[in-house]
Amino acid sequence: MLLFSLCFVCLNLSSRVSFTLTWSVGLKNFESKLRKGQPQIILMKEGTDSSQGKPQLISNINACAAVVDAIRTTLGPRGMDKLIVDTKGQATISNDGATIMKQLDIVHPAAKILVDIAKSQDAEVGDGTTTVVLLAGQFLEQCKTLIEEGVHPHAIIRAFRRATNLAIEKINEIAVKINKKDPVELRSILAKCAGTSLNSKLIHQQKDFFAQMVVDAVMSLDSLLPLDMIGIKKVPGGALEESRLVDGVAFKKTFSYAGFEMQPKHYENPKIALLNIELELKAERDNAEIRVNNVEEYQKIVDTEWNILYQKLDLIHKSGAKVVLSKLPIGDVATQYFADRDMFCAGRVVDEDMKRTIKACGGAIMSTAHDLDDSVLGTCQLFEEKQIGAERFNFFNGCPQAKTCTIVLRGGAEQFLEETERSLHDAIMIVRRALKHDAVVAGGGAVELEVSKHLREYSRSIASKEQLFLAAYAKALEVIPRQLCDNAGFDSTTILNKLRARHAEGGKWYGVDVMNEDIADNFIACVWEPALVKINALTAASEAACLILSVDETIKSPRSSTDGPPMPGRGRGRPM
Ligand code: ADP
Ligand code: MG
């Protein structure tokens, strides 16, 4: 009896289910009939992922914090370096924020913004790339608690924009102007700025040596200070101190043929021909078919080829050029021809070197040997070839047109040389900036603390809740001295307390003394940075923080089907 009633219940249940199903299907059909003729609105592709609201904001902030943690330890003179191995197995050792961020291959959309600000800082001022990322991360960190408590992001954004303007005003107010009139003083100030930038690099032991070299290099440029007029050549081997600055253009001896050794390697005031012509017997077998019936005919073809080449060589010789550079190969016949006529030649010159030579020595690149006259020939005071380590270099000294120089770097491992080049780039950019915008501030966290103090004082004069946000901004600025202490292994709380007290007493240039685990007047200690580095870092960091705060939804479209791996099928050697 029991069994029977159970069966009945089951039957009853299933019939009701089937009824509901048929009913709902019927309803859909009815609805679609109703909509017939109306366009269907499809907003997003199926599979689109969207997350929104406060949790999204917090998750973005957390992603940025993870990125900041990755480069936190590289800040300052006691910062560590990172060894990054890319997908191809290429290893890079670097201390430079922008380089590390570029290599990290970050995919998180919000965290990518931090990569962008590091890049823009690198392009704009060249240094302070770690600083900018740290600041942005800390701004967001400070906002996190506020957002969690329910503050609207726009209230914070407004306050942060105001705080940034106040901070920039303060930096401009306290920055010390460089006296450009006195060349000795100018040099020493620039060397100090370069030195501060090099402090945190792998080559900090040779900081003074390279700071002088960088200042010499930048001072040798013309008033526009074009960066591409400073060439950096790396020659593995030797000691770092054997690196040197060449006044003029220098590049590695190009590939050459037998007659090359007979050519003179020293000229004073030579005329320089810059060509884009192949001075070689053309091997026409690749792109021509010639049918001849007898040897005489063939001989004619060979003779013509030689004649064409000799015509070109004669024209070059007649132009009076003593040094011939070509982007294209210069063959053995031409090399010997020039050797016989007391001329020097170099083929396959790299485009970048060719451009720098043109800018420095004057002249123009010619694609024909005709019309080679003085207007298209360059010149320099001294041309010579010299041995550096295991390499031979061509030097063009005393270039009349644009002022240019080349830094020849010596050193051990390839990675070491590359990091040295990046470090010098930072220092060169800093010196250029200091020359263009002649104001400097003290580093080592001094300027950050002074601005922080100013903002705190200012915030107390505000009655609204903006006071809180300005204080959060001011607190975030302390991340720089704090991190400098942490990286050097100091007790950051003690040092920061000392610094705050000192700044309250009016010691505006007091910052971290990384040598003695103490605080010091960093202006006297010559830790100087161009004010522009700090201004740019603050602007970029606060812009990035505001941008990330204003995003409360991420919509990710599914990968389009064309992005996927290619479908297996016929063709291209695949099996049928
Ligand atoms: P970034 O990529 O931001 O330039 P760095 O690793 O170069 O990062 O560190 C720069 C920071 O180190 C700046 O805040 C600068 O003031 C500080 N710094 C440099 N030299 C010294 C020093 N001798 N004493 C204290 N701080 C220094
Ligand atoms: Mg730096």
XYZ file of C-alpha atoms and ligand atoms in Angstrom:
604
model
C 0.000 0.000 0.000
C 2.796 2.319 0.997
C 4.728 1.508 -2.153
C 1.742 2.262 -4.306
C 1.113 5.678 -2.800
C 4.815 6.545 -3.235
C 4.591 5.686 -6.919
C 1.555 7.846 -7.246
C 3.296 10.821 -5.707
C 6.204 10.400 -8.097
C 3.940 10.225 -11.076
C 2.082 13.262 -9.937
C 5.309 15.212 -9.472
C 6.725 14.352 -12.858
C 3.519 15.285 -14.637
C 3.537 18.650 -12.927
C 7.128 19.246 -13.974
C 6.416 18.383 -17.544
C 3.454 20.709 -17.484
C 5.531 23.626 -16.225
C 8.083 23.000 -18.937
C 5.590 22.973 -21.759
C 3.959 26.065 -20.343
C 7.144 28.032 -20.189
C 8.146 27.033 -23.712
C 4.749 28.152 -24.882
C 5.175 31.499 -23.166
C 8.539 32.080 -24.867
C 7.069 31.350 -28.255
C 4.330 33.784 -27.506
C 6.756 36.464 -26.408
C 8.976 36.069 -29.439
C 5.913 36.315 -31.640
C 5.043 39.561 -29.919
C 8.531 40.980 -30.499
C 8.618 39.963 -34.094
C 9.804 42.822 -36.238
C 11.615 44.630 -33.421
C 15.418 44.701 -33.509
C 16.994 42.745 -30.703
C 19.467 44.748 -28.626
C 22.602 42.840 -27.796
C 24.841 44.769 -25.436
C 27.757 42.456 -24.980
C 29.089 39.225 -26.282
C 28.203 36.077 -24.485
C 30.813 35.268 -21.881
C 31.615 38.929 -21.178
C 33.018 39.293 -17.700
C 32.169 42.364 -15.697
C 32.911 43.136 -12.104
C 31.907 46.382 -10.488
C 31.481 48.537 -7.430
C 33.554 48.837 -4.306
C 35.019 45.316 -4.471
C 36.313 46.109 -7.954
C 37.980 49.279 -6.693
C 39.598 47.456 -3.802
C 40.783 44.660 -6.058
C 42.386 47.197 -8.422
C 44.160 48.827 -5.501
C 45.407 45.433 -4.325
C 46.731 44.632 -7.795
C 48.675 47.913 -7.820
C 50.035 47.157 -4.352
C 51.402 43.856 -5.657
C 53.242 45.666 -8.458
C 54.645 48.246 -6.045
C 55.879 45.475 -3.776
C 57.847 44.071 -6.673
C 59.985 47.188 -7.065
C 59.844 48.605 -3.537
C 63.266 47.306 -2.570
C 65.106 48.956 -5.468
C 64.708 52.526 -4.188
C 67.687 54.525 -3.081
C 71.411 54.104 -2.679
C 70.987 50.948 -0.649
C 68.308 49.524 -2.921
C 68.671 46.048 -4.343
C 68.784 45.142 -8.024
C 66.456 42.786 -9.833
C 67.451 40.021 -12.181
C 64.709 39.470 -14.705
C 64.709 36.593 -17.148
C 62.364 37.013 -20.084
C 60.595 34.352 -22.110
C 63.582 34.017 -24.427
C 65.877 33.333 -21.494
C 67.560 36.740 -21.805
C 68.668 37.979 -18.386
C 68.570 41.657 -17.402
C 69.942 43.075 -14.172
C 68.485 46.450 -13.344
C 67.753 48.954 -10.624
C 65.784 51.239 -12.871
C 62.050 51.271 -12.111
C 60.984 51.791 -15.722
C 63.170 48.969 -17.042
C 61.884 46.535 -14.418
C 58.270 47.512 -15.004
C 58.669 47.100 -18.756
C 60.200 43.650 -18.332
C 57.583 42.438 -15.845
C 54.966 41.969 -18.550
C 52.039 42.946 -16.348
C 48.585 41.971 -17.619
C 46.272 43.399 -14.965
C 44.531 46.367 -16.636
C 44.685 48.676 -13.597
C 48.230 47.754 -12.665
C 49.276 48.509 -16.248
C 48.638 52.189 -15.520
C 51.591 52.086 -13.122
C 53.780 50.751 -15.913
C 52.655 53.650 -18.070
C 53.515 56.294 -15.496
C 56.945 54.738 -14.969
C 57.497 54.904 -18.733
C 56.273 58.472 -18.975
C 58.520 59.551 -16.109
C 61.412 57.864 -17.895
C 60.638 59.675 -21.133
C 59.940 63.032 -19.543
C 62.692 63.359 -16.953
C 64.628 60.108 -17.149
C 64.957 59.486 -13.411
C 62.623 58.988 -10.455
C 60.841 56.029 -12.011
C 60.791 53.943 -8.842
C 59.708 56.998 -6.878
C 56.691 57.626 -9.088
C 55.409 54.059 -8.820
C 55.938 53.957 -5.063
C 54.086 57.225 -4.602
C 51.134 56.119 -6.719
C 50.961 52.844 -4.806
C 51.038 54.628 -1.481
C 48.350 57.129 -2.482
C 46.102 54.189 -3.321
C 47.014 52.375 -0.121
C 45.946 55.401 1.882
C 42.673 55.595 -0.027
C 41.891 51.955 0.540
C 40.758 52.390 4.149
C 38.782 55.486 3.208
C 36.991 53.652 0.394
C 36.287 50.687 2.627
C 34.663 53.043 5.085
C 32.355 54.251 2.362
C 33.900 57.546 1.203
C 33.010 58.352 -2.375
C 36.088 58.160 -4.637
C 35.306 61.535 -6.194
C 35.647 63.294 -2.867
C 39.134 61.795 -2.544
C 40.058 62.596 -6.139
C 39.121 66.238 -5.698
C 41.174 66.515 -2.533
C 44.167 64.764 -4.127
C 44.161 67.132 -7.097
C 44.164 70.072 -4.734
C 46.929 68.504 -2.643
C 49.076 67.978 -5.750
C 48.746 71.630 -6.715
C 49.666 72.695 -3.198
C 52.647 70.334 -3.208
C 53.947 71.690 -6.516
C 53.588 75.246 -5.280
C 55.569 74.336 -2.190
C 58.346 72.632 -4.171
C 58.663 75.638 -6.455
C 58.768 77.882 -3.423
C 61.561 76.044 -1.614
C 63.627 74.966 -4.667
C 67.053 76.583 -4.934
C 67.878 78.300 -8.210
C 71.127 77.431 -9.940
C 73.430 80.300 -10.730
C 74.168 79.696 -14.393
C 76.511 82.658 -14.704
C 79.379 81.088 -12.824
C 80.604 78.109 -14.890
C 82.561 76.536 -12.028
C 79.588 76.579 -9.695
C 77.280 75.350 -12.441
C 79.529 72.402 -13.147
C 79.725 71.413 -9.520
C 75.940 71.619 -9.102
C 75.354 69.518 -12.200
C 77.915 66.954 -11.057
C 76.119 66.688 -7.727
C 72.772 66.089 -9.455
C 74.349 63.408 -11.645
C 76.007 61.905 -8.565
C 72.693 61.644 -6.702
C 71.162 59.871 -9.648
C 74.106 57.456 -9.843
C 74.101 56.819 -6.073
C 71.498 54.126 -6.379
C 73.068 52.352 -9.329
C 75.398 49.430 -9.739
C 78.222 51.817 -10.632
C 77.903 53.957 -7.486
C 81.520 53.175 -6.550
C 82.686 55.100 -9.616
C 80.044 57.776 -9.134
C 82.403 60.777 -9.199
C 84.214 59.568 -12.277
C 81.007 59.061 -14.229
C 79.295 62.178 -12.863
C 82.146 64.290 -14.299
C 81.972 62.415 -17.584
C 78.200 62.916 -17.854
C 78.480 66.637 -17.112
C 81.271 66.980 -19.704
C 79.130 65.134 -22.213
C 76.057 67.306 -21.681
C 78.060 70.538 -21.553
C 79.646 69.722 -24.910
C 76.230 69.794 -26.615
C 74.657 72.846 -28.145
C 71.929 74.850 -26.436
C 69.085 72.483 -27.372
C 70.892 69.614 -25.603
C 69.793 66.916 -28.064
C 70.056 63.524 -26.384
C 70.864 61.682 -29.590
C 74.090 63.649 -29.952
C 75.556 61.631 -27.094
C 76.480 58.187 -28.363
C 77.217 55.383 -25.937
C 79.410 52.527 -27.185
C 80.018 49.439 -25.118
C 83.321 47.575 -25.445
C 83.429 44.476 -23.232
C 86.660 43.974 -21.320
C 88.868 46.290 -19.293
C 87.982 48.202 -16.149
C 85.139 50.662 -15.703
C 87.650 53.453 -15.136
C 89.034 52.908 -18.612
C 85.762 54.233 -20.024
C 86.245 57.551 -21.701
C 84.538 60.439 -23.306
C 85.349 61.179 -26.920
C 84.770 64.661 -28.208
C 83.086 63.899 -31.511
C 81.751 60.774 -33.180
C 83.240 57.335 -32.654
C 82.126 53.993 -33.951
C 83.484 50.516 -34.230
C 85.547 49.703 -37.298
C 83.258 48.127 -39.830
C 83.863 44.933 -41.764
C 86.675 45.436 -44.244
C 88.596 43.738 -47.029
C 92.281 43.045 -47.587
C 93.364 46.427 -48.953
C 92.071 48.126 -45.833
C 95.306 47.698 -43.905
C 97.149 49.757 -46.541
C 94.849 52.719 -46.097
C 96.037 55.620 -43.960
C 94.199 55.933 -40.659
C 94.972 59.501 -39.756
C 93.817 62.701 -41.455
C 93.635 66.299 -40.461
C 90.702 68.291 -41.827
C 89.654 65.568 -44.281
C 86.648 65.875 -46.526
C 84.152 63.155 -45.710
C 81.868 61.569 -48.280
C 78.724 60.003 -46.849
C 77.227 57.572 -49.302
C 74.435 55.143 -49.775
C 76.035 53.377 -52.722
C 77.209 49.814 -53.053
C 80.821 49.921 -54.176
C 81.064 46.292 -55.136
C 81.016 44.287 -58.317
C 77.401 43.330 -58.615
C 76.770 39.634 -58.788
C 73.898 39.695 -61.232
C 73.252 35.990 -61.211
C 70.364 36.446 -58.787
C 68.210 38.849 -60.710
C 69.292 38.701 -64.329
C 69.672 36.167 -67.040
C 72.108 36.920 -69.835
C 72.608 34.635 -72.777
C 75.856 34.977 -74.661
C 77.201 32.921 -77.526
C 80.900 33.644 -77.364
C 83.621 34.651 -74.962
C 83.981 38.188 -76.410
C 80.410 38.992 -75.571
C 80.903 37.726 -72.057
C 84.111 39.748 -71.697
C 82.183 42.870 -72.714
C 79.725 42.345 -69.901
C 82.473 41.874 -67.349
C 84.304 44.969 -68.631
C 81.175 47.064 -68.412
C 80.666 46.013 -64.837
C 84.212 47.030 -63.958
C 83.834 50.288 -65.837
C 80.690 51.221 -63.940
C 82.436 50.578 -60.655
C 85.569 52.481 -61.678
C 83.491 55.421 -62.888
C 81.908 55.693 -59.475
C 85.263 55.352 -57.720
C 86.857 57.992 -59.973
C 84.060 60.426 -59.250
C 84.483 59.917 -55.525
C 88.241 60.362 -55.806
C 87.883 63.538 -57.875
C 85.539 65.078 -55.322
C 88.514 65.424 -53.003
C 87.045 63.260 -50.233
C 89.611 61.565 -48.051
C 87.249 59.536 -45.893
C 84.464 57.563 -47.550
C 81.630 56.160 -45.454
C 78.840 54.116 -46.932
C 75.747 52.508 -45.489
C 76.149 49.724 -48.046
C 79.099 47.337 -48.511
C 82.381 48.521 -49.971
C 84.025 45.582 -51.746
C 87.638 44.481 -52.140
C 88.230 46.234 -55.468
C 87.029 49.558 -54.085
C 88.996 49.099 -50.859
C 92.174 48.536 -52.845
C 91.378 51.488 -55.135
C 91.049 53.826 -52.161
C 94.190 52.404 -50.549
C 96.178 53.184 -53.713
C 94.957 56.775 -53.674
C 95.615 57.602 -50.024
C 91.966 57.444 -48.998
C 90.122 55.728 -46.181
C 86.826 53.877 -46.522
C 84.303 52.137 -44.287
C 81.290 50.229 -45.569
C 78.175 48.967 -43.799
C 78.125 51.870 -41.346
C 75.167 51.560 -38.984
C 72.355 54.014 -39.704
C 72.500 55.634 -36.262
C 76.251 56.296 -36.538
C 75.829 57.634 -40.050
C 73.149 60.084 -38.892
C 75.278 61.287 -36.003
C 78.249 61.780 -38.328
C 76.116 63.834 -40.709
C 74.781 65.993 -37.912
C 78.261 66.474 -36.499
C 80.433 66.777 -39.597
C 77.864 68.260 -41.978
C 77.241 67.054 -45.519
C 74.500 64.815 -46.805
C 73.980 61.177 -47.648
C 74.312 60.746 -51.396
C 72.821 57.905 -53.393
C 74.924 58.730 -56.436
C 78.582 59.386 -57.006
C 77.792 62.313 -59.324
C 77.496 65.816 -57.913
C 79.847 65.149 -55.026
C 80.975 68.668 -54.212
C 81.880 70.579 -51.078
C 78.245 71.282 -50.264
C 77.529 67.599 -49.654
C 80.887 66.623 -48.172
C 81.357 66.802 -44.437
C 84.534 67.580 -42.541
C 86.123 67.393 -39.108
C 89.377 68.522 -37.515
C 90.848 65.101 -36.978
C 89.997 61.646 -38.195
C 91.818 58.638 -36.825
C 91.484 54.986 -36.045
C 92.435 53.809 -32.590
C 92.515 50.571 -30.685
C 90.268 50.253 -27.637
C 90.562 46.884 -25.949
C 90.103 44.250 -28.583
C 88.195 46.562 -30.909
C 89.275 49.204 -33.349
C 87.346 52.449 -33.400
C 87.034 55.257 -35.938
C 87.132 58.665 -34.323
C 85.922 61.951 -35.789
C 87.134 64.735 -33.503
C 86.428 68.456 -33.559
C 83.207 68.347 -35.544
C 82.207 71.772 -36.792
C 78.436 71.485 -37.280
C 76.719 70.174 -34.201
C 78.497 69.469 -31.008
C 78.523 65.800 -30.283
C 80.335 63.320 -28.099
C 80.601 59.607 -27.556
C 81.014 57.736 -24.312
C 83.043 54.564 -24.764
C 82.179 52.224 -21.905
C 84.507 49.494 -20.745
C 83.606 46.803 -18.270
C 83.066 43.140 -17.579
C 79.882 41.257 -18.255
C 77.433 42.237 -20.972
C 74.582 42.754 -18.468
C 76.810 44.960 -16.374
C 77.620 47.161 -19.359
C 73.966 47.395 -20.268
C 72.980 48.451 -16.758
C 75.821 50.991 -16.800
C 74.442 52.418 -20.021
C 70.959 52.714 -18.487
C 72.394 54.354 -15.369
C 74.334 56.876 -17.451
C 71.192 57.578 -19.434
C 69.398 58.489 -16.180
C 72.263 60.722 -15.122
C 72.454 62.409 -18.545
C 68.730 63.117 -18.465
C 69.022 64.554 -14.967
C 71.834 66.892 -15.965
C 69.899 68.019 -19.041
C 66.848 68.695 -16.901
C 68.873 70.574 -14.316
C 70.373 72.734 -17.077
C 67.029 73.466 -18.673
C 65.017 74.024 -15.496
C 67.493 75.557 -13.188
C 66.094 74.629 -9.778
C 67.211 71.874 -7.438
C 65.923 70.376 -4.202
C 67.506 68.061 -1.634
C 66.765 64.341 -1.991
C 66.832 61.482 0.457
C 63.226 62.134 1.440
C 63.898 65.735 2.514
C 61.647 67.434 0.001
C 58.887 64.844 0.457
C 58.845 65.408 4.204
C 58.837 69.165 3.841
C 55.878 69.026 1.462
C 54.162 66.538 3.756
C 54.566 68.905 6.682
C 53.206 71.790 4.652
C 50.137 69.793 3.589
C 49.434 68.647 7.143
C 49.547 72.215 8.380
C 47.359 73.356 5.532
C 44.820 70.577 6.112
C 44.238 71.803 9.653
C 42.904 75.047 8.268
C 40.115 73.194 6.428
C 36.896 72.485 8.256
C 35.356 69.878 5.946
C 36.230 66.208 5.690
C 38.712 67.132 2.957
C 41.043 67.642 5.884
C 41.239 63.872 6.254
C 42.072 63.299 2.616
C 44.800 65.924 2.551
C 46.286 64.322 5.647
C 46.187 60.941 3.891
C 48.067 62.470 0.943
C 50.605 63.979 3.288
C 51.090 60.646 5.007
C 51.573 58.880 1.669
C 54.505 61.188 0.818
C 56.406 59.762 3.777
C 56.761 56.500 1.897
C 59.967 57.734 0.233
C 62.056 58.362 3.375
C 60.486 55.301 5.002
C 61.454 53.058 2.116
C 64.954 54.534 1.924
C 65.359 53.551 5.613
C 63.867 50.102 5.143
C 66.112 49.365 2.190
C 69.169 50.414 4.130
C 68.129 48.238 7.060
C 67.430 51.154 9.424
C 64.636 51.522 11.942
C 62.320 53.662 9.854
C 60.026 54.718 12.701
C 62.834 56.231 14.749
C 64.373 58.021 11.779
C 61.026 59.339 10.604
C 60.221 60.653 14.058
C 63.559 62.431 14.162
C 62.950 63.860 10.698
C 59.461 65.090 11.540
C 60.765 66.794 14.654
C 63.593 68.400 12.710
C 61.316 69.654 9.960
C 58.938 71.097 12.576
C 61.898 73.116 13.850
C 62.498 74.499 10.387
C 65.202 72.127 9.088
C 63.640 71.921 5.641
C 66.437 69.994 3.947
C 66.792 67.255 6.519
C 66.552 63.782 5.038
C 67.799 60.261 5.550
C 71.558 59.857 5.892
C 72.035 56.411 4.420
C 75.696 56.224 5.373
C 75.332 56.758 9.129
C 71.828 55.557 10.027
C 70.843 59.058 10.985
C 69.331 62.203 9.599
C 71.364 64.876 7.837
C 70.975 68.146 6.006
C 70.972 66.650 2.537
C 71.544 70.004 0.893
C 74.883 70.255 2.642
C 75.492 66.544 2.010
C 75.052 67.306 -1.709
C 72.173 64.904 -2.343
C 70.581 67.107 -4.974
C 67.881 66.445 -7.487
C 66.250 68.726 -10.064
C 62.948 70.056 -8.728
C 61.331 68.948 -11.961
C 61.919 65.265 -11.146
C 59.891 65.616 -7.985
C 57.191 67.764 -9.552
C 56.747 65.362 -12.411
C 56.729 62.339 -10.112
C 54.049 63.876 -7.883
C 51.848 64.916 -10.797
C 52.099 61.564 -12.545
C 51.593 59.529 -9.382
C 48.551 61.468 -8.283
C 47.074 61.391 -11.799
C 47.492 57.618 -11.882
C 45.963 57.198 -8.414
C 42.975 59.358 -9.385
C 42.542 57.408 -12.604
C 42.482 54.092 -10.779
C 40.107 55.495 -8.151
C 37.665 56.668 -10.791
C 37.247 53.164 -12.226
C 34.512 51.132 -10.589
C 33.843 48.612 -13.278
C 35.949 46.428 -15.521
C 34.333 44.836 -18.514
C 36.347 42.162 -20.182
C 35.212 40.914 -23.523
C 35.747 37.243 -24.243
C 38.592 36.457 -26.594
C 37.398 36.830 -30.098
C 37.345 33.570 -31.990
C 39.956 34.826 -34.473
C 42.475 35.220 -31.643
C 42.486 31.550 -30.830
C 45.001 29.014 -32.067
C 44.761 28.312 -35.792
C 42.379 25.539 -36.671
C 44.096 22.385 -37.825
C 43.258 21.626 -41.398
C 44.599 21.190 -44.844
C 47.345 23.226 -46.433
C 50.689 24.483 -45.123
C 52.010 20.978 -44.986
C 49.501 19.774 -42.430
C 48.287 16.216 -42.887
C 45.022 15.890 -44.755
P 64.399 56.306 -8.909
O 64.233 55.264 -9.951
O 63.104 56.798 -8.383
O 65.321 57.393 -9.310
P 66.500 55.476 -7.169
O 66.742 54.058 -6.829
O 67.405 56.161 -8.107
O 65.017 55.557 -7.666
O 66.462 56.275 -5.796
C 66.254 57.640 -5.744
C 66.076 58.084 -4.333
O 67.257 57.903 -3.593
C 65.761 59.561 -4.324
O 64.688 59.814 -3.448
C 67.050 60.175 -3.810
O 66.796 61.348 -3.107
C 67.579 59.102 -2.917
N 69.029 59.212 -2.726
C 69.988 59.192 -3.671
N 71.219 59.337 -3.113
C 71.033 59.438 -1.784
C 71.903 59.605 -0.649
N 73.217 59.696 -0.802
N 71.344 59.685 0.560
C 70.016 59.592 0.714
N 69.152 59.437 -0.293
C 69.629 59.362 -1.529
Mg 67.364 57.246 -9.767
